[in-house]
């Protein structure tokens, strides 16, 4: 294979000051015409201008120096590989300012990137198309020729020529709307000039929408745009947005800089949402809430996504990363502060405990692999940029910011943020700039500490041993890199600067000692800790490390799980650390199963959710053995006491977390074939389908998955009918995610075929296939075969986006035989997917790790599951 030419950023000879851009989309033929008039600065004399441009045909181009004759470009040289175009001029463009004019045409594509078409159905049932945008990371160049790099900022004057019965939106407010001279059915809509901003944040939408609006307490006009007839479903997001803007203004001590903000639901949308300045786009399921038909987890999801995207209006949009290497700054920060914001709006969600299960443990799982990457990655080519929108940038980024916030303290952290945002507003910054501002505000060695977390991949495992010396406990701590494959064996082990906190049974929620561990080993003396008292590291599970206790220390912590004296987030962290140590072969899986049984009194939703996740991983692993049924019995034993306590129906005074817990537990019991749960689920499903008694939104997923798992062709047909009738995207998604639970081979095929049908929105196909792969051994094989057989179509649909990575991960991660790793590797060598290269390597590594785990522990797990059920021996 020939070496790729090294990637080069755009030359600096010519740069934009202002883009005057007029676009005229054709919603029938799926093309658009564009006119660009850009005020540019020639910084040094040249006879060419190099810009980014992809899938666009330039018709004419000219440059007019200020107060001088227009010079027409004589050549357009497209470098398609690099997504660049070089405009050549017959004479030299001298230093100074001037106007660059380009007329061009492009295609409204169906790839969910650039300027694309999105299919929707009108209330009367007609299929129509909207024209919408998604530019991050490198797709503004598909809508107009531009300098498509985050550090090349300019202002934008945008106008759109659209059918007069359509809504037209952009980043700024509308300043003028007048009939278009050539066609009385069209209008030209002009928008106010934007602040100085990056191209990837520009946005426009043309379609049919209703809206709800309000003014936030600080005077910003907030609107939520919904599909026609669904304005009511925008109210929840509107409330969250109106509360969030003043919260951020206050937190950063910097006002929101635009006159308005719109949040809009887009039918076909690849990501969850996109933070375009002043016009934030969302998947319907990340924005719309119907009080009757939306479940609690959807509300929570909408609140988090709104909080995330609005945080970007400051962090990302006002101050932007200098290059994609620093993407994590945007995403890690927004993924952290979305929780702060939701905690402010909805304290009853206990959202910070959920952070640990949703982000922190997910990041640790990925970051323990040899094929992980540091938070800061050098990236060049667009396909490399696409690849870093992953759990490291988002979840590890958020986790180290949370650790940093804890280490600095809220007050100094806010001071530092204010300093950073005011110093770099309307400009670009790199990771070091943030450290410098936080260092100034706190007086702590932020850069030194944090570079160990962002510049090297992985994180430490801290081994703790203790000995009693009279009234004191002496702790010995050793740090080593944590590896998914077992103890670190390389030469020079990387070192981290780890903020360590320690608490004891005296006061489980308060640190008895805090210290920065900056060397491989550390000995600490805890005064006045009696022999009977337990000691726990990593209070609140805030430090980004795992802990391995000596057997005695661990033994003393088990009762604190049972009597709940250890706080929920610490119970969760302890269990999750043990599970990952077993997975890595550092301790035995049987020891973890014993600890899991200590959670029988557990009341906390998030602790159960994490436990459930880990048992799911173990179930998937053991589906490769002949004692899969025994692990189902274990699951039923662990979950039935809490299931009986909760029952099926909400009690007066219950809240958000009770609803989430009930759904989780019933789903787990139903899938495992718990007899009473299965019977009740079937009864309620029948009533639901017959319209006698509609299931509450929170019970739908657990009931659907239960009846499908133990259902037949008729059950599947009923579910597909419910899918067709569902008016809400959330309900369609809910059904799509569980269809894979069906177990008969011919029905599995039916579900896979359905995934690629017109009935499923393109961004949701991935979760249908993933659902099949994740629910059984047959499903896994069938889904992988289906992906291989339909690779052309799937790749063509999602190429270059992160959906292709997600698809690959969901369909192959559960295998546990060495030869499958080789097969996956071989397939992607002949079917390359550049933006998913790292994902493929991670998946192959996971398959080999699963195989090793199975070989190592299967027999002892089997013995344990048998003997815990055996009657006591006769004496």
Coordinates of N, CA, C and O in Angstrom, one line a residue, residues 23-28 30 108 115-123 126-133 160-170 174 177 185-187 189 191 203-211 223 225-229 262 264-268 279 281 284:
X23 N -27.3 30.8 0.2 CA -27.5 29.4 -0.3 C -29.0 29.2 -0.7 O -29.9 29.7 0.0
X24 N -29.2 28.5 -1.8 CA -30.5 28.3 -2.3 C -30.7 26.7 -2.4 O -30.3 26.2 -3.5
X25 N -31.3 26.1 -1.4 CA -31.4 24.6 -1.5 C -32.7 24.3 -2.4 O -33.7 25.0 -2.3
X26 N -32.6 23.2 -3.1 CA -33.7 22.7 -3.9 C -34.2 21.4 -3.2 O -33.5 20.3 -3.3
X27 N -35.3 21.4 -2.5 CA -35.8 20.3 -1.7 C -36.4 19.2 -2.5 O -36.9 18.2 -2.0
X28 N -36.5 19.4 -3.8 CA -37.1 18.3 -4.7 C -36.0 17.6 -5.4 O -35.9 16.3 -5.4
X30 N -32.7 17.9 -4.5 CA -31.6 17.6 -3.6 C -30.3 18.2 -4.1 O -29.2 17.5 -4.0
X108 N -27.5 18.1 -1.8 CA -28.0 17.9 -0.5 C -28.0 16.4 -0.3 O -28.8 15.6 -0.7
X115 N -24.2 19.7 4.3 CA -25.6 20.3 4.0 C -26.3 19.1 3.5 O -26.1 18.6 2.4
X116 N -27.3 18.5 4.3 CA -27.9 17.2 3.9 C -29.4 17.3 4.0 O -30.0 18.2 4.6
X117 N -30.0 16.2 3.5 CA -31.5 16.2 3.5 C -31.9 15.2 4.6 O -31.3 14.2 4.9
X118 N -33.0 15.6 5.2 CA -33.5 14.8 6.3 C -35.0 14.5 6.1 O -35.8 15.4 5.9
X119 N -35.4 13.2 6.1 CA -36.7 12.9 5.7 C -37.7 13.0 6.9 O -37.3 12.5 8.0
X120 N -38.8 13.5 6.7 CA -39.8 13.6 7.8 C -41.2 13.3 7.2 O -41.4 13.4 6.0
X121 N -42.1 13.0 8.1 CA -43.5 12.7 7.6 C -44.4 13.9 8.1 O -44.4 14.2 9.3
X122 N -45.2 14.4 7.2 CA -46.1 15.5 7.7 C -47.3 14.9 8.4 O -47.5 13.7 8.3
X123 N -48.0 15.7 9.2 CA -49.1 15.1 10.0 C -50.1 14.4 9.1 O -50.8 13.4 9.5
X126 N -47.6 12.6 4.4 CA -46.7 12.7 3.3 C -45.2 12.7 3.7 O -44.9 13.2 4.7
X127 N -44.4 12.1 2.9 CA -42.9 12.1 3.1 C -42.4 13.4 2.5 O -42.6 13.6 1.3
X128 N -41.6 14.1 3.3 CA -41.0 15.3 2.7 C -39.6 15.4 3.3 O -39.2 14.6 4.1
X129 N -38.8 16.4 2.8 CA -37.4 16.5 3.2 C -37.1 17.9 3.7 O -37.6 18.9 3.2
X130 N -36.3 18.0 4.8 CA -35.8 19.2 5.2 C -34.3 19.3 4.8 O -33.7 18.3 4.5
X131 N -33.8 20.5 4.7 CA -32.3 20.7 4.4 C -31.7 21.2 5.7 O -32.1 22.2 6.3
X132 N -30.7 20.4 6.2 CA -30.1 20.7 7.5 C -28.6 20.5 7.5 O -28.1 20.0 6.5
X133 N -27.9 20.9 8.5 CA -26.5 20.8 8.5 C -25.9 20.1 9.7 O -26.5 20.1 10.8
X160 N -30.6 32.8 3.2 CA -31.1 31.6 2.6 C -32.3 31.9 1.7 O -33.2 32.7 2.1
X161 N -32.3 31.3 0.5 CA -33.4 31.5 -0.4 C -34.3 30.2 -0.3 O -33.8 29.1 -0.7
X162 N -35.5 30.3 0.2 CA -36.3 29.1 0.5 C -37.7 29.2 0.1 O -38.2 30.3 -0.1
X163 N -38.5 28.1 0.0 CA -39.9 28.2 -0.3 C -40.6 29.0 0.8 O -40.2 28.9 2.0
X164 N -41.6 29.8 0.5 CA -42.1 30.8 1.4 C -42.9 30.2 2.6 O -43.1 30.8 3.6
X165 N -43.3 28.9 2.4 CA -44.0 28.2 3.5 C -43.1 27.4 4.4 O -43.6 26.6 5.2
X166 N -41.8 27.6 4.3 CA -40.8 26.9 5.1 C -40.2 27.8 6.2 O -40.1 29.0 6.0
X167 N -39.8 27.1 7.3 CA -39.1 27.8 8.3 C -37.6 27.8 7.9 O -37.1 26.8 7.5
X168 N -36.9 29.0 8.0 CA -35.5 29.0 7.7 C -34.8 29.6 9.0 O -35.1 30.6 9.5
X169 N -33.8 28.8 9.5 CA -33.1 29.2 10.7 C -31.6 29.2 10.4 O -31.1 28.4 9.6
X170 N -30.9 30.1 11.2 CA -29.4 30.0 11.2 C -28.9 30.4 12.6 O -29.7 30.5 13.5
X174 N -33.2 36.5 12.5 CA -33.6 37.0 11.2 C -33.6 38.5 11.2 O -34.2 39.1 12.1
X177 N -36.8 39.5 5.6 CA -37.4 38.4 4.9 C -38.1 39.0 3.7 O -39.1 39.7 3.9
X185 N -42.6 32.0 -5.4 CA -42.8 31.0 -4.3 C -41.7 31.0 -3.3 O -41.7 30.2 -2.4
X186 N -40.7 31.8 -3.6 CA -39.5 31.8 -2.7 C -39.3 33.1 -2.0 O -39.8 34.1 -2.4
X187 N -38.7 33.0 -0.8 CA -38.3 34.2 -0.1 C -36.8 34.2 0.2 O -36.2 33.1 0.3
X189 N -34.2 35.0 3.1 CA -34.2 35.3 4.5 C -32.8 35.7 4.9 O -31.9 34.9 4.7
X191 N -29.9 36.9 7.8 CA -29.7 36.8 9.3 C -28.6 37.8 9.7 O -27.8 38.2 8.9
X203 N -24.5 26.9 11.1 CA -25.6 26.0 10.8 C -26.8 26.7 10.1 O -26.9 27.9 10.3
X204 N -27.5 25.9 9.3 CA -28.8 26.4 8.8 C -29.7 25.2 8.6 O -29.3 24.1 8.5
X205 N -31.0 25.6 8.8 CA -32.1 24.6 8.7 C -33.2 25.1 7.9 O -33.6 26.3 8.1
X206 N -33.7 24.3 7.0 CA -34.9 24.7 6.2 C -35.9 23.6 6.3 O -35.6 22.5 5.9
X207 N -37.1 23.9 6.8 CA -38.1 22.8 6.9 C -39.4 23.3 7.5 O -39.6 24.5 7.5
X208 N -40.2 22.3 8.0 CA -41.5 22.7 8.6 C -41.4 22.3 10.1 O -41.2 21.2 10.4
X209 N -41.6 23.3 10.9 CA -41.5 23.1 12.4 C -42.5 24.0 13.1 O -42.9 25.1 12.7
X210 N -42.9 23.6 14.3 CA -43.6 24.4 15.3 C -42.6 24.8 16.4 O -41.5 24.1 16.4
X211 N -42.9 25.7 17.2 CA -42.0 26.0 18.3 C -42.7 26.5 19.6 O -43.9 26.9 19.5
X223 N -36.0 29.3 22.1 CA -37.0 28.6 21.4 C -36.7 27.1 21.2 O -35.5 26.8 21.0
X225 N -37.7 24.1 18.7 CA -38.5 23.8 17.4 C -38.7 22.3 17.4 O -37.8 21.5 17.6
X226 N -40.0 22.0 17.1 CA -40.4 20.5 17.1 C -41.0 20.2 15.7 O -41.4 21.1 15.0
X227 N -41.2 18.9 15.5 CA -42.0 18.6 14.3 C -43.4 19.2 14.4 O -43.9 19.5 15.5
X228 N -44.0 19.5 13.2 CA -45.3 20.1 13.2 C -46.3 19.3 14.1 O -46.4 18.1 14.0
X229 N -47.1 20.0 14.9 CA -48.1 19.4 15.8 C -47.5 18.8 17.1 O -48.3 18.2 17.9
X262 N -31.8 28.8 19.6 CA -32.8 27.8 19.2 C -32.3 26.4 19.4 O -31.1 26.1 19.2
X264 N -33.4 22.6 18.1 CA -34.3 22.1 17.1 C -34.1 20.6 17.0 O -33.0 20.1 17.0
X265 N -35.2 19.9 16.8 CA -35.2 18.4 16.6 C -35.1 18.1 15.1 O -36.0 18.5 14.4
X266 N -34.1 17.3 14.8 CA -33.9 16.9 13.4 C -34.2 15.4 13.2 O -33.7 14.6 14.1
X267 N -34.9 15.0 12.2 CA -35.4 13.6 12.1 C -34.2 12.7 11.9 O -34.0 11.7 12.6
X268 N -33.3 12.9 10.9 CA -32.2 12.1 10.6 C -30.9 12.8 11.1 O -30.5 13.7 10.5
X279 N -27.9 27.9 17.4 CA -28.9 27.0 16.7 C -28.4 25.6 17.0 O -27.7 25.0 16.2
X281 N -28.7 21.7 17.2 CA -29.5 20.6 16.6 C -29.5 19.3 17.4 O -28.4 19.1 18.1
X284 N -34.4 13.7 17.6 CA -35.7 13.9 18.2 C -35.7 13.3 19.7 O -36.2 13.9 20.6

